Coordinates of C-alpha atoms in Angstrom, one line a residue:
Chain N
X1 CA -1.7 7.9 -46.3
X2 CA 2.0 7.7 -46.2
X3 CA 3.7 7.4 -42.8
X4 CA 6.4 9.9 -42.5
X5 CA 7.3 9.8 -38.8
X6 CA 11.0 9.9 -38.2
X7 CA 12.3 6.9 -36.2
X8 CA 11.6 7.2 -32.6
X9 CA 14.6 8.5 -30.6
X10 CA 14.7 6.0 -27.8
X11 CA 16.2 7.3 -24.6
X12 CA 19.4 5.4 -24.0
X13 CA 21.2 7.3 -21.3
X14 CA 20.1 7.8 -17.8
X15 CA 20.1 11.4 -16.8
X16 CA 21.2 12.4 -13.4
X17 CA 22.8 15.4 -11.6
X18 CA 22.1 19.1 -11.5
X19 CA 21.5 19.6 -15.2
X20 CA 18.8 16.9 -15.1
X21 CA 17.3 18.6 -12.1
X22 CA 17.4 22.0 -13.7
X23 CA 15.9 20.8 -16.9
X24 CA 13.0 19.1 -15.1
X25 CA 12.5 22.2 -12.9
X26 CA 12.2 24.5 -15.9
X27 CA 10.0 22.1 -17.9
X28 CA 7.6 21.6 -15.0
X29 CA 7.2 25.4 -14.5
X30 CA 6.1 25.6 -18.1
X31 CA 3.9 22.5 -17.7
X32 CA 2.2 24.0 -14.6
X33 CA 1.8 27.5 -16.2
X34 CA 0.3 26.0 -19.4
X35 CA -2.0 23.7 -17.3
X36 CA -3.3 26.8 -15.6
X37 CA -3.5 28.9 -18.8
X38 CA -7.2 28.9 -19.0
X39 CA -7.6 29.9 -15.4
X40 CA -4.5 32.0 -14.8
X41 CA -6.2 35.3 -15.6
X42 CA -9.2 34.3 -13.5
X43 CA -6.9 33.2 -10.7
X44 CA -5.1 36.5 -10.8
X45 CA -8.3 38.5 -10.8
X46 CA -9.7 36.5 -7.8
X47 CA -6.4 36.9 -6.0
X48 CA -6.4 40.7 -6.6
X49 CA -10.1 41.0 -5.7
X50 CA -9.8 39.1 -2.5
X51 CA -6.7 41.1 -1.4
X52 CA -8.3 44.4 -2.4
X53 CA -11.6 43.3 -0.8
X54 CA -9.9 42.7 2.5
X55 CA -8.1 46.1 2.3
X56 CA -11.2 48.0 1.5
X57 CA -13.8 45.8 3.3
X58 CA -12.2 46.2 6.7
X59 CA -12.5 50.0 6.3
X60 CA -16.3 49.7 6.2
X61 CA -16.3 48.4 9.8
X62 CA -15.2 51.9 10.9
X63 CA -16.6 55.4 10.4
X64 CA -13.0 56.5 10.4
X65 CA -10.6 53.6 10.4
X66 CA -7.6 54.2 12.6
X67 CA -4.4 54.1 10.5
X68 CA -2.9 51.5 12.9
X69 CA -5.8 49.2 12.0
X70 CA -5.6 50.0 8.3
X71 CA -1.9 49.2 8.5
X72 CA -2.4 45.9 10.3
X73 CA -5.0 44.7 7.8
X74 CA -3.0 46.0 4.7
X75 CA 0.1 44.2 5.9
X76 CA -1.7 41.0 6.7
X77 CA -3.4 40.7 3.3
X78 CA -0.1 39.8 1.5
X79 CA 0.1 36.6 3.6
X80 CA -3.4 35.6 2.4
X81 CA -2.4 36.3 -1.2
X82 CA 0.8 34.3 -1.0
X83 CA -0.5 31.2 0.7
X84 CA -3.8 31.0 -1.0
X85 CA -2.5 29.5 -4.3
X86 CA -0.1 27.0 -2.7
X87 CA -2.1 26.0 0.4
X88 CA -5.6 25.9 -1.1
X89 CA -5.5 25.8 -4.9
X90 CA -2.6 23.4 -5.1
X91 CA -4.1 20.6 -3.1
X92 CA -7.4 21.0 -4.9
X93 CA -5.7 20.7 -8.3
X94 CA -3.9 17.5 -7.2
X95 CA -7.2 16.2 -5.8
X96 CA -8.8 16.8 -9.2
X97 CA -5.9 15.1 -11.0
X98 CA -6.2 12.0 -8.7
X99 CA -10.0 11.9 -9.2
X100 CA -9.7 12.0 -13.0
X101 CA -6.7 9.5 -12.9
X102 CA -4.5 12.0 -14.8
X103 CA -2.2 12.1 -11.9
X104 CA -0.7 8.8 -12.9
X105 CA 0.7 10.3 -16.1
X106 CA 2.1 13.3 -14.4
X107 CA 3.7 11.1 -11.8
X108 CA 5.2 8.9 -14.5
X109 CA 7.2 11.8 -16.0
X110 CA 10.9 11.6 -15.3
X111 CA 11.3 14.6 -13.2
X112 CA 12.9 14.6 -9.7
X113 CA 10.3 15.1 -7.0
X114 CA 12.2 18.0 -5.6
X115 CA 12.3 19.7 -9.0
X116 CA 8.6 19.2 -9.4
X117 CA 7.9 20.7 -5.9
X118 CA 10.2 23.6 -6.6
X119 CA 8.5 24.3 -9.9
X120 CA 5.1 24.5 -8.2
X121 CA 6.6 26.9 -5.7
X122 CA 7.6 29.3 -8.5
X123 CA 4.1 29.0 -10.0
X124 CA 2.6 29.9 -6.6
X125 CA 4.9 32.9 -6.4
X126 CA 3.8 34.0 -9.9
X127 CA 0.1 33.5 -8.8
X128 CA 0.5 35.5 -5.5
X129 CA 3.1 38.3 -6.0
X130 CA 1.0 40.5 -8.4
X131 CA -1.9 40.4 -6.0
X132 CA 0.4 41.4 -3.1
X133 CA 1.6 44.5 -5.1
X134 CA -1.9 45.5 -6.2
X135 CA -3.3 45.1 -2.6
X136 CA -0.6 47.2 -1.1
X137 CA -1.0 49.9 -3.9
X138 CA -4.8 50.0 -3.2
X139 CA -4.1 50.3 0.5
X140 CA -1.8 53.3 0.0
X141 CA -4.4 54.9 -2.3
X142 CA -7.3 54.2 0.1
X143 CA -5.8 55.1 3.4
X144 CA -4.1 58.6 3.3
X145 CA -0.9 58.6 5.3
X146 CA -0.6 54.8 5.7
X147 CA 2.8 54.4 7.2
X148 CA 4.1 51.7 5.0
X149 CA 7.9 51.3 5.1
X150 CA 9.1 48.6 2.7
X151 CA 12.4 47.2 3.9
X152 CA 14.8 44.8 2.2
X153 CA 13.5 42.1 4.4
X154 CA 10.4 42.1 2.3
X155 CA 12.1 39.7 -0.2
X156 CA 13.0 36.9 2.3
X157 CA 9.7 37.4 4.2
X158 CA 7.5 37.0 1.1
X159 CA 9.6 34.2 -0.4
X160 CA 9.7 32.2 2.8
X161 CA 5.9 32.8 3.4
X162 CA 5.1 31.6 -0.1
X163 CA 7.5 28.6 0.3
X164 CA 6.0 27.4 3.5
X165 CA 2.4 27.9 2.3
X166 CA 3.2 25.9 -0.9
X167 CA 4.9 23.1 1.0
X168 CA 2.1 22.8 3.5
X169 CA -0.3 22.5 0.5
X170 CA 1.9 19.9 -1.3
X171 CA 2.1 17.9 1.9
X172 CA -1.6 18.0 2.3
X173 CA -2.1 17.2 -1.4
X174 CA 0.2 14.2 -1.5
X175 CA 0.1 12.8 2.0
X176 CA -3.7 12.4 1.8
X177 CA -4.7 9.8 -0.7
X178 CA -8.4 10.5 -0.9
X179 CA -9.3 13.5 -3.2
X180 CA -12.4 14.1 -1.2
X181 CA -10.6 14.3 2.1
X182 CA -8.0 16.6 0.5
X183 CA -10.8 19.0 -0.6
X184 CA -12.3 18.9 2.9
X185 CA -9.0 19.6 4.6
X186 CA -8.3 22.6 2.3
X187 CA -11.8 24.0 3.1
X188 CA -11.0 23.7 6.8
X189 CA -7.6 25.3 6.2
X190 CA -9.3 28.3 4.5
X191 CA -11.8 28.7 7.3
X192 CA -9.2 28.4 10.0
X193 CA -6.9 30.8 8.3
X194 CA -9.5 33.6 8.2
X195 CA -11.3 32.9 11.5
X196 CA -8.7 31.6 13.9
X197 CA -5.3 32.9 12.9
X198 CA -4.0 36.3 13.8
X199 CA -3.2 37.4 10.2
X200 CA -5.7 40.3 9.9
X201 CA -6.2 41.0 13.6
X202 CA -3.8 41.1 16.5
X203 CA -3.1 37.9 18.5
X204 CA -3.9 39.7 21.7
X205 CA -7.6 39.7 20.7
X206 CA -7.6 35.9 20.7
X207 CA -8.1 33.7 23.8
X208 CA -4.7 33.0 25.3
X209 CA -4.8 29.3 24.6
X210 CA -5.6 29.9 20.9
X211 CA -2.8 32.5 20.7
X212 CA -0.5 29.8 22.2
X213 CA -1.6 27.3 19.6
X214 CA -1.0 29.9 16.8
X215 CA 2.5 30.4 18.2
X216 CA 3.3 26.9 17.1
X217 CA 1.7 27.2 13.7
X218 CA 3.2 29.1 10.8
X219 CA 0.5 31.6 9.7
X220 CA 0.8 34.0 12.7
X221 CA 4.6 34.1 12.2
X222 CA 4.2 34.6 8.5
X223 CA 2.1 37.7 9.3
X224 CA 4.7 39.0 11.7
X225 CA 7.5 38.5 9.2
X226 CA 5.7 40.2 6.4
X227 CA 4.4 43.0 8.6
X228 CA 7.8 43.7 10.0
X229 CA 9.2 43.9 6.4
X230 CA 6.5 46.4 5.4
X231 CA 6.5 48.7 8.4
X232 CA 8.6 50.4 11.1
X233 CA 6.7 48.6 13.8
X234 CA 8.8 47.0 16.4
X235 CA 8.6 43.2 16.5
X236 CA 10.1 41.0 19.2
X237 CA 11.3 37.5 18.4
X238 CA 11.3 38.0 14.7
X239 CA 14.1 35.5 14.5
X240 CA 11.7 33.0 16.1
X241 CA 9.1 33.7 13.5
X242 CA 11.6 33.1 10.7
X243 CA 12.7 29.9 12.5
X244 CA 9.1 28.6 12.9
X245 CA 8.1 29.4 9.4
X246 CA 11.3 28.0 8.0
X247 CA 11.0 24.8 10.1
X248 CA 7.4 24.3 8.9
X249 CA 8.4 24.8 5.3
X250 CA 11.3 22.4 5.5
X251 CA 9.4 19.7 7.4
X252 CA 6.4 20.0 5.0
X253 CA 8.8 20.0 2.0
X254 CA 10.3 16.7 3.2
X255 CA 6.9 15.3 3.9
X256 CA 5.6 16.4 0.4
X257 CA 8.6 15.0 -1.5
X258 CA 8.5 11.7 0.5
X259 CA 4.7 11.5 -0.1
X260 CA 5.3 12.1 -3.8
X261 CA 7.7 9.2 -3.9
X262 CA 5.7 7.0 -1.7
X263 CA 4.5 3.7 -3.2
X264 CA 1.6 2.0 -1.6
Chain O
X1 CA 14.2 -6.4 -35.2
X2 CA 16.9 -5.1 -32.8
X3 CA 18.5 -7.8 -30.7
X4 CA 19.6 -5.7 -27.8
X5 CA 18.4 -8.3 -25.4
X6 CA 20.4 -6.8 -22.6
X7 CA 17.7 -4.2 -22.3
X8 CA 14.7 -6.6 -22.1
X9 CA 12.0 -6.1 -19.6
X10 CA 11.7 -8.8 -16.9
X11 CA 9.1 -9.3 -14.2
X12 CA 9.9 -12.2 -11.9
X13 CA 7.6 -13.5 -9.2
X14 CA 5.8 -10.1 -9.0
X15 CA 3.2 -10.3 -6.2
X16 CA 1.1 -7.5 -4.9
X17 CA -1.1 -7.9 -1.9
X18 CA -3.0 -4.8 -0.9
X19 CA -3.6 -3.8 2.8
X20 CA -7.1 -5.2 2.6
X21 CA -5.6 -8.7 1.7
X22 CA -6.5 -8.5 -2.0
X23 CA -3.9 -10.4 -4.0
X24 CA -4.0 -8.4 -7.2
X25 CA -0.9 -10.0 -8.7
X26 CA 0.3 -13.5 -7.9
X27 CA 3.8 -14.4 -8.8
X28 CA 3.7 -13.0 -12.3
X29 CA 6.6 -13.8 -14.6
X30 CA 7.0 -11.8 -17.9
X31 CA 9.7 -11.0 -20.3
X32 CA 9.4 -8.5 -23.2
X33 CA 12.3 -8.3 -25.5
X34 CA 13.3 -5.1 -27.3
X35 CA 11.4 -4.8 -30.5
X36 CA 8.6 -6.9 -29.2
X37 CA 5.0 -5.8 -29.0
X38 CA 3.5 -7.7 -26.1
X39 CA -0.2 -7.8 -25.3
X40 CA -1.4 -8.0 -21.7
X41 CA -5.0 -9.1 -21.8
X42 CA -7.5 -9.6 -19.1
X43 CA -10.9 -8.5 -17.9
X44 CA -11.3 -5.5 -15.5
X45 CA -9.9 -6.4 -12.1
X46 CA -7.6 -9.1 -13.4
X47 CA -4.5 -7.3 -12.2
X48 CA -3.2 -5.5 -15.4
X49 CA -3.3 -2.0 -14.0
X50 CA -1.7 -3.1 -10.7
X51 CA 1.2 -4.5 -12.7
X52 CA 1.6 -1.4 -14.7
X53 CA 1.5 0.9 -11.7
X54 CA 4.3 -1.2 -10.1
X55 CA 6.4 -0.8 -13.2
X56 CA 6.1 3.0 -13.3
X57 CA 6.6 3.3 -9.6
X58 CA 3.1 4.2 -8.3
X59 CA 2.9 0.9 -6.4
X60 CA 5.5 -1.3 -4.8
X61 CA 5.4 -5.1 -5.2
X62 CA 5.0 -7.1 -2.1
X63 CA 7.4 -9.6 -3.6
X64 CA 9.3 -10.1 -6.8
X65 CA 11.5 -8.1 -9.1
X66 CA 11.0 -5.8 -12.1
X67 CA 13.9 -5.0 -14.3
X68 CA 14.9 -3.5 -17.6
X69 CA 18.3 -4.9 -18.4
X70 CA 20.3 -4.6 -15.2
X71 CA 18.2 -1.7 -13.9
X72 CA 16.1 -2.6 -10.9
X73 CA 12.8 -0.7 -11.3
X74 CA 11.6 -1.6 -7.8
X75 CA 14.7 -0.3 -6.0
X76 CA 15.0 2.8 -8.3
X77 CA 11.6 4.1 -9.4
X78 CA 13.3 7.3 -10.6
X79 CA 15.1 5.1 -13.2
X80 CA 11.8 3.4 -14.1
X81 CA 10.3 6.8 -14.9
X82 CA 13.2 7.4 -17.4
X83 CA 13.2 4.0 -19.0
X84 CA 9.4 3.6 -19.3
X85 CA 6.9 5.8 -21.1
X86 CA 3.3 5.5 -20.3
X87 CA 0.0 6.2 -21.9
X88 CA -2.7 5.7 -19.2
X89 CA -6.2 4.6 -19.9
X90 CA -7.5 7.9 -18.6
X91 CA -7.3 10.9 -21.0
X92 CA -4.2 13.1 -20.6
X93 CA -4.6 16.3 -18.6
X94 CA -4.2 18.6 -21.6
X95 CA -7.3 20.8 -21.6
X96 CA -5.2 23.9 -21.5
X97 CA -2.5 22.7 -23.9
X98 CA -2.4 23.0 -27.7
X99 CA -2.0 19.6 -29.2
X100 CA 1.6 20.1 -30.5
X101 CA 2.6 22.0 -27.4
X102 CA 1.6 19.1 -25.1
X103 CA 3.6 16.7 -27.2
X104 CA 6.7 18.9 -27.4
X105 CA 6.6 19.8 -23.7
X106 CA 6.4 16.1 -22.8
X107 CA 9.4 15.4 -25.1
X108 CA 11.3 18.2 -23.4
X109 CA 10.4 16.9 -19.9
X110 CA 11.7 13.5 -21.1
X111 CA 15.0 15.0 -21.9
X112 CA 14.8 15.7 -25.6
X113 CA 16.5 18.7 -27.2
X114 CA 14.2 21.3 -28.8
X115 CA 15.0 20.5 -32.4
X116 CA 14.6 16.7 -32.1
X117 CA 11.4 17.0 -30.1
X118 CA 9.9 19.5 -32.6
X119 CA 10.8 17.3 -35.6
X120 CA 9.4 14.2 -33.9
X121 CA 6.2 16.0 -32.9
X122 CA 5.6 17.2 -36.5
X123 CA 6.2 13.7 -37.8
X124 CA 3.9 12.1 -35.3
X125 CA 1.1 14.6 -36.0
X126 CA 1.4 13.8 -39.6
X127 CA 1.7 10.1 -39.2
X128 CA -1.4 10.0 -37.1
X129 CA -3.2 12.4 -39.4
X130 CA -4.0 15.0 -36.7
X131 CA -1.9 17.9 -38.0
X132 CA -5.0 19.9 -38.6
X133 CA -5.5 20.0 -34.8
X134 CA -1.9 20.9 -33.9
X135 CA -2.8 24.3 -32.5
X136 CA -6.2 23.4 -31.0
X137 CA -6.6 23.4 -27.3
X138 CA -7.1 20.0 -25.7
X139 CA -10.5 20.9 -24.3
X140 CA -11.7 21.4 -27.9
X141 CA -10.5 18.0 -29.2
X142 CA -12.7 15.0 -29.7
X143 CA -12.0 12.0 -27.4
X144 CA -10.3 10.1 -30.3
X145 CA -8.0 13.0 -31.3
X146 CA -7.2 13.6 -27.7
X147 CA -6.3 9.9 -27.4
X148 CA -4.0 10.2 -30.4
X149 CA -2.3 13.3 -28.9
X150 CA -1.9 11.3 -25.7
X151 CA -0.2 8.5 -27.7
X152 CA 2.1 11.0 -29.3
X153 CA 2.9 12.4 -25.8
X154 CA 3.8 8.9 -24.6
X155 CA 5.9 8.1 -27.6
X156 CA 7.5 11.4 -28.6
X157 CA 10.7 10.4 -26.8
X158 CA 9.9 6.8 -25.9
X159 CA 11.6 4.9 -23.1
X160 CA 13.0 1.3 -23.4
X161 CA 9.6 0.0 -22.3
X162 CA 6.5 1.8 -23.7
X163 CA 3.3 0.9 -21.8
X164 CA 0.1 1.7 -23.8
X165 CA -3.1 1.2 -21.8
X166 CA -6.1 0.9 -24.3
X167 CA -4.4 3.2 -26.8
X168 CA -7.2 3.0 -29.4
X169 CA -10.1 3.9 -27.1
X170 CA -12.4 6.4 -29.0
X171 CA -10.1 6.4 -32.1
X172 CA -11.7 6.1 -35.5
X173 CA -10.9 3.0 -37.6
X174 CA -8.7 4.8 -40.1
X175 CA -6.5 6.4 -37.5
X176 CA -6.4 3.2 -35.5
X177 CA -4.5 1.7 -38.4
X178 CA -2.1 4.7 -38.4
X179 CA -1.6 4.3 -34.6
X180 CA -0.8 0.6 -35.0
X181 CA 1.8 1.4 -37.6
X182 CA 3.5 3.7 -35.1
X183 CA 3.4 1.0 -32.5
X184 CA 5.1 -1.3 -34.9
X185 CA 7.7 1.3 -35.6
X186 CA 8.4 1.7 -31.9
X187 CA 9.2 -2.0 -31.9
X188 CA 11.4 -1.6 -35.0
X189 CA 13.3 1.1 -33.2
X190 CA 14.1 -1.2 -30.3
X191 CA 11.4 -0.4 -27.8
X192 CA 9.7 -3.1 -25.9
X193 CA 6.0 -2.3 -26.1
X194 CA 3.5 -3.5 -23.5
X195 CA -0.1 -3.2 -24.9
X196 CA -2.6 -3.4 -22.1
X197 CA -6.1 -4.1 -23.4
X198 CA -9.2 -6.2 -23.2
X199 CA -9.9 -5.7 -26.9
X200 CA -8.8 -9.2 -28.0
X201 CA -9.5 -9.0 -31.7
X202 CA -7.4 -5.8 -32.0
X203 CA -4.6 -7.3 -30.0
X204 CA -4.6 -10.4 -32.1
X205 CA -3.6 -8.4 -35.2
X206 CA -1.1 -6.2 -33.4
X207 CA 1.0 -8.2 -31.0
X208 CA 3.9 -10.5 -31.3
X209 CA 3.1 -12.3 -28.1
X210 CA 0.6 -11.9 -25.4
X211 CA -0.3 -13.1 -21.9
X212 CA -3.8 -13.5 -20.6
X213 CA -4.1 -12.5 -16.9
X214 CA -6.9 -13.6 -14.7
X215 CA -7.3 -13.1 -10.9
X216 CA -3.8 -11.8 -10.8
X217 CA -2.2 -14.8 -12.5
X218 CA -1.1 -15.5 -16.0
X219 CA -3.3 -18.2 -17.3
X220 CA -1.8 -18.3 -20.8
X221 CA 1.2 -16.9 -22.7
X222 CA 2.5 -17.2 -26.2
X223 CA 2.0 -16.0 -29.8
X224 CA -1.6 -15.6 -31.0
X225 CA -1.1 -18.6 -33.2
X226 CA 0.2 -20.7 -30.4
X227 CA -2.7 -19.8 -28.1
X228 CA -5.2 -20.6 -30.8
X229 CA -3.5 -23.9 -31.5
X230 CA -5.3 -25.5 -28.6
X231 CA -8.6 -24.7 -30.3
X232 CA -7.6 -26.4 -33.6
X233 CA -10.4 -28.5 -34.8
X234 CA -12.9 -26.2 -33.2
X235 CA -15.4 -23.8 -34.8
X236 CA -16.9 -20.6 -33.5
X237 CA -20.7 -20.6 -33.4
X238 CA -22.3 -17.2 -33.0
X239 CA -26.0 -17.0 -32.5
X240 CA -27.8 -13.6 -32.7
X241 CA -30.6 -14.0 -30.2
X242 CA -33.9 -12.2 -30.5
X243 CA -34.1 -9.1 -28.3
X244 CA -35.4 -9.8 -24.8
X245 CA -35.3 -13.6 -24.9
X246 CA -33.8 -15.7 -22.2
X247 CA -30.5 -17.4 -23.0
X248 CA -31.4 -20.8 -24.4
X249 CA -30.0 -23.9 -22.7
X250 CA -27.0 -25.2 -24.8
X251 CA -26.4 -28.8 -25.7
X252 CA -23.4 -30.4 -24.0
X253 CA -21.3 -30.3 -27.1
X254 CA -21.6 -26.5 -27.3
X255 CA -18.6 -25.3 -25.3
X256 CA -18.0 -22.2 -23.3
X257 CA -21.2 -20.3 -24.3
X258 CA -21.0 -16.6 -23.3
X259 CA -23.8 -14.1 -24.0
X260 CA -22.8 -10.5 -24.8
X261 CA -25.8 -8.4 -25.5
X262 CA -27.9 -10.5 -27.8
X263 CA -24.9 -12.4 -29.1
X264 CA -24.4 -16.0 -27.9
X265 CA -20.8 -17.1 -28.7
X266 CA -19.5 -20.6 -28.2
X267 CA -17.2 -23.2 -29.7
X268 CA -18.0 -26.5 -31.2
X269 CA -16.0 -29.4 -32.7
X270 CA -15.6 -29.4 -36.4
X271 CA -17.4 -32.6 -36.7
X272 CA -20.4 -31.1 -34.8
X273 CA -20.8 -28.4 -37.4
X274 CA -23.9 -30.0 -38.9
X275 CA -25.5 -30.4 -35.4
X276 CA -24.5 -26.8 -34.6
X277 CA -26.3 -25.5 -37.7
X278 CA -29.4 -27.6 -36.9
X279 CA -29.5 -26.3 -33.3
X280 CA -29.1 -22.7 -34.5
X281 CA -31.7 -23.1 -37.2
X282 CA -34.0 -24.7 -34.6
X283 CA -33.6 -21.6 -32.3
X284 CA -34.5 -19.4 -35.3
X285 CA -37.6 -21.5 -35.9
X286 CA -38.7 -21.0 -32.3
X287 CA -38.2 -17.3 -32.6
X288 CA -35.4 -17.4 -30.0
X289 CA -32.7 -16.4 -32.6
X290 CA -32.6 -14.2 -35.6
X291 CA -29.5 -15.4 -37.4
X292 CA -26.3 -17.4 -36.8
X293 CA -22.7 -17.6 -38.1
X294 CA -20.3 -20.4 -38.1
X295 CA -16.6 -19.8 -38.7
X296 CA -13.0 -20.3 -37.6
X297 CA -12.2 -19.7 -34.0
X298 CA -10.4 -16.5 -33.1
X299 CA -8.2 -15.4 -30.2
X300 CA -11.4 -14.1 -28.6
X301 CA -12.7 -17.7 -28.2
X302 CA -9.4 -18.6 -26.5
X303 CA -9.8 -15.6 -24.2
X304 CA -13.4 -16.6 -23.4
X305 CA -12.4 -20.1 -22.6
X306 CA -9.6 -18.8 -20.3
X307 CA -11.4 -16.0 -18.5
X308 CA -15.1 -16.7 -18.9
X309 CA -15.4 -13.1 -20.1
X310 CA -16.2 -11.7 -23.5
X311 CA -13.7 -9.1 -24.7
X312 CA -14.6 -5.4 -25.2
X313 CA -14.7 -5.2 -28.9
X314 CA -17.0 -2.2 -28.7
X315 CA -19.5 -4.1 -26.7
X316 CA -20.2 -4.5 -23.0
X317 CA -17.7 -6.4 -21.0
X318 CA -18.9 -9.3 -18.9

């Protein structure tokens, strides 16, 4: 057959600066979304089902669930929805890429590491936000008189929660070189998130020492931030919660980007 | 051939010692000029992948420098990722991508504008004769077609150095020829091409120069003809052994015998041709061999002599 390929347009100029960053960021969002295309619907369904499952399932513990409990659970579920993709799915995807050696190609693409991390954050938001909306809608439908009060703070609370969850996941994904260890760590994270962090139950019900441990970790503070933004409940030290979650997010972002660029 | 030698690839004294003490690369020196297709040959574990991973910034050399022109790839891995394009030995992660979509998106990520990337994608699909699969998801593609899509992804907007790791794996013979045409065109356009392989016969037909790497060191470098020159006056004796027989003991004048499956391959002097035939016929008479062939030496014989390994021309690798 006749070869008709146009001559190869060899890259001559080095690309730097904000335009290069922005182009890489946009392209990587597309790359990640297309990579997940086959599973995006399934991911959304699982996210919605898990959120709705918590909202409805906790009601089964009670003959007549107190509205305060329903409100607590319903306003904790968004945190689960928002961090699940970034903190659990993300590291497992990277572990799969490393195990199949396809990570080398992705790593060889000329995209700034910060742009790549930011793109993944956007994808995690896309994966989590619809489930948050559906879970809250189901809660309102299921629990008559649920005193939800959505405030403008919901935007920074949800965005920061998803950011820190994603960055923790990226740090785990890239700081740990063994795919098997990464998978084990994410399993432990899921278990710890549901069993030992005060997201769906009050911190007062935990042993004091475990409550103190959680005060230094981000999940409890994420729950406080999100809950405060969705209710009229009074919260003390909300600024501390934002500071702790923000600090975790920043530190993990730095760790993740450094780990992405680390050469053994 | 372009003569933009200012953008040549240089590796000087590249040494990589892993934390466990393994010396994977030992003072490697290489130069690949723009327009040159350079083969890097060696058995598994020889140090080829370690060198490639240092070039694209996955590993850091313990010592030595890697440069394209004046750009220091070790100090600036972000520049390395722009100046190098890479086809890994593993299949590309494109199960969810349509073939054309994967190529176009890679071109966009590499900084190409939409129109250029689309035109180049169409041209590559046609040149590699895979247009019929352009809208097929990666998960539905055969291994060979997926490999060709990977090649197109790596070369849609090629860098100054194009690294191709076993590009023809799983590809059918007809499309292999089409792929090699495209590799040649990359060189014509001014790319330096590093072809990493242990398929010696294929490399012999495709590369301008090559290096054989063994235990982290370059044990030979030059054009295929120059490397074969040392074997001038030699013949290749190939004996197809009967299935299940032990490898027969070779006379002293049968050099570098290597068994791959039921094939026993060795070299002999031209003036020992008659003795070689007699020996092979004798093996056939004993039922040890089924047939034999005597011919000119190939690059593979050089490779066997240098590494003690047979190459992977569709057979097992020693």
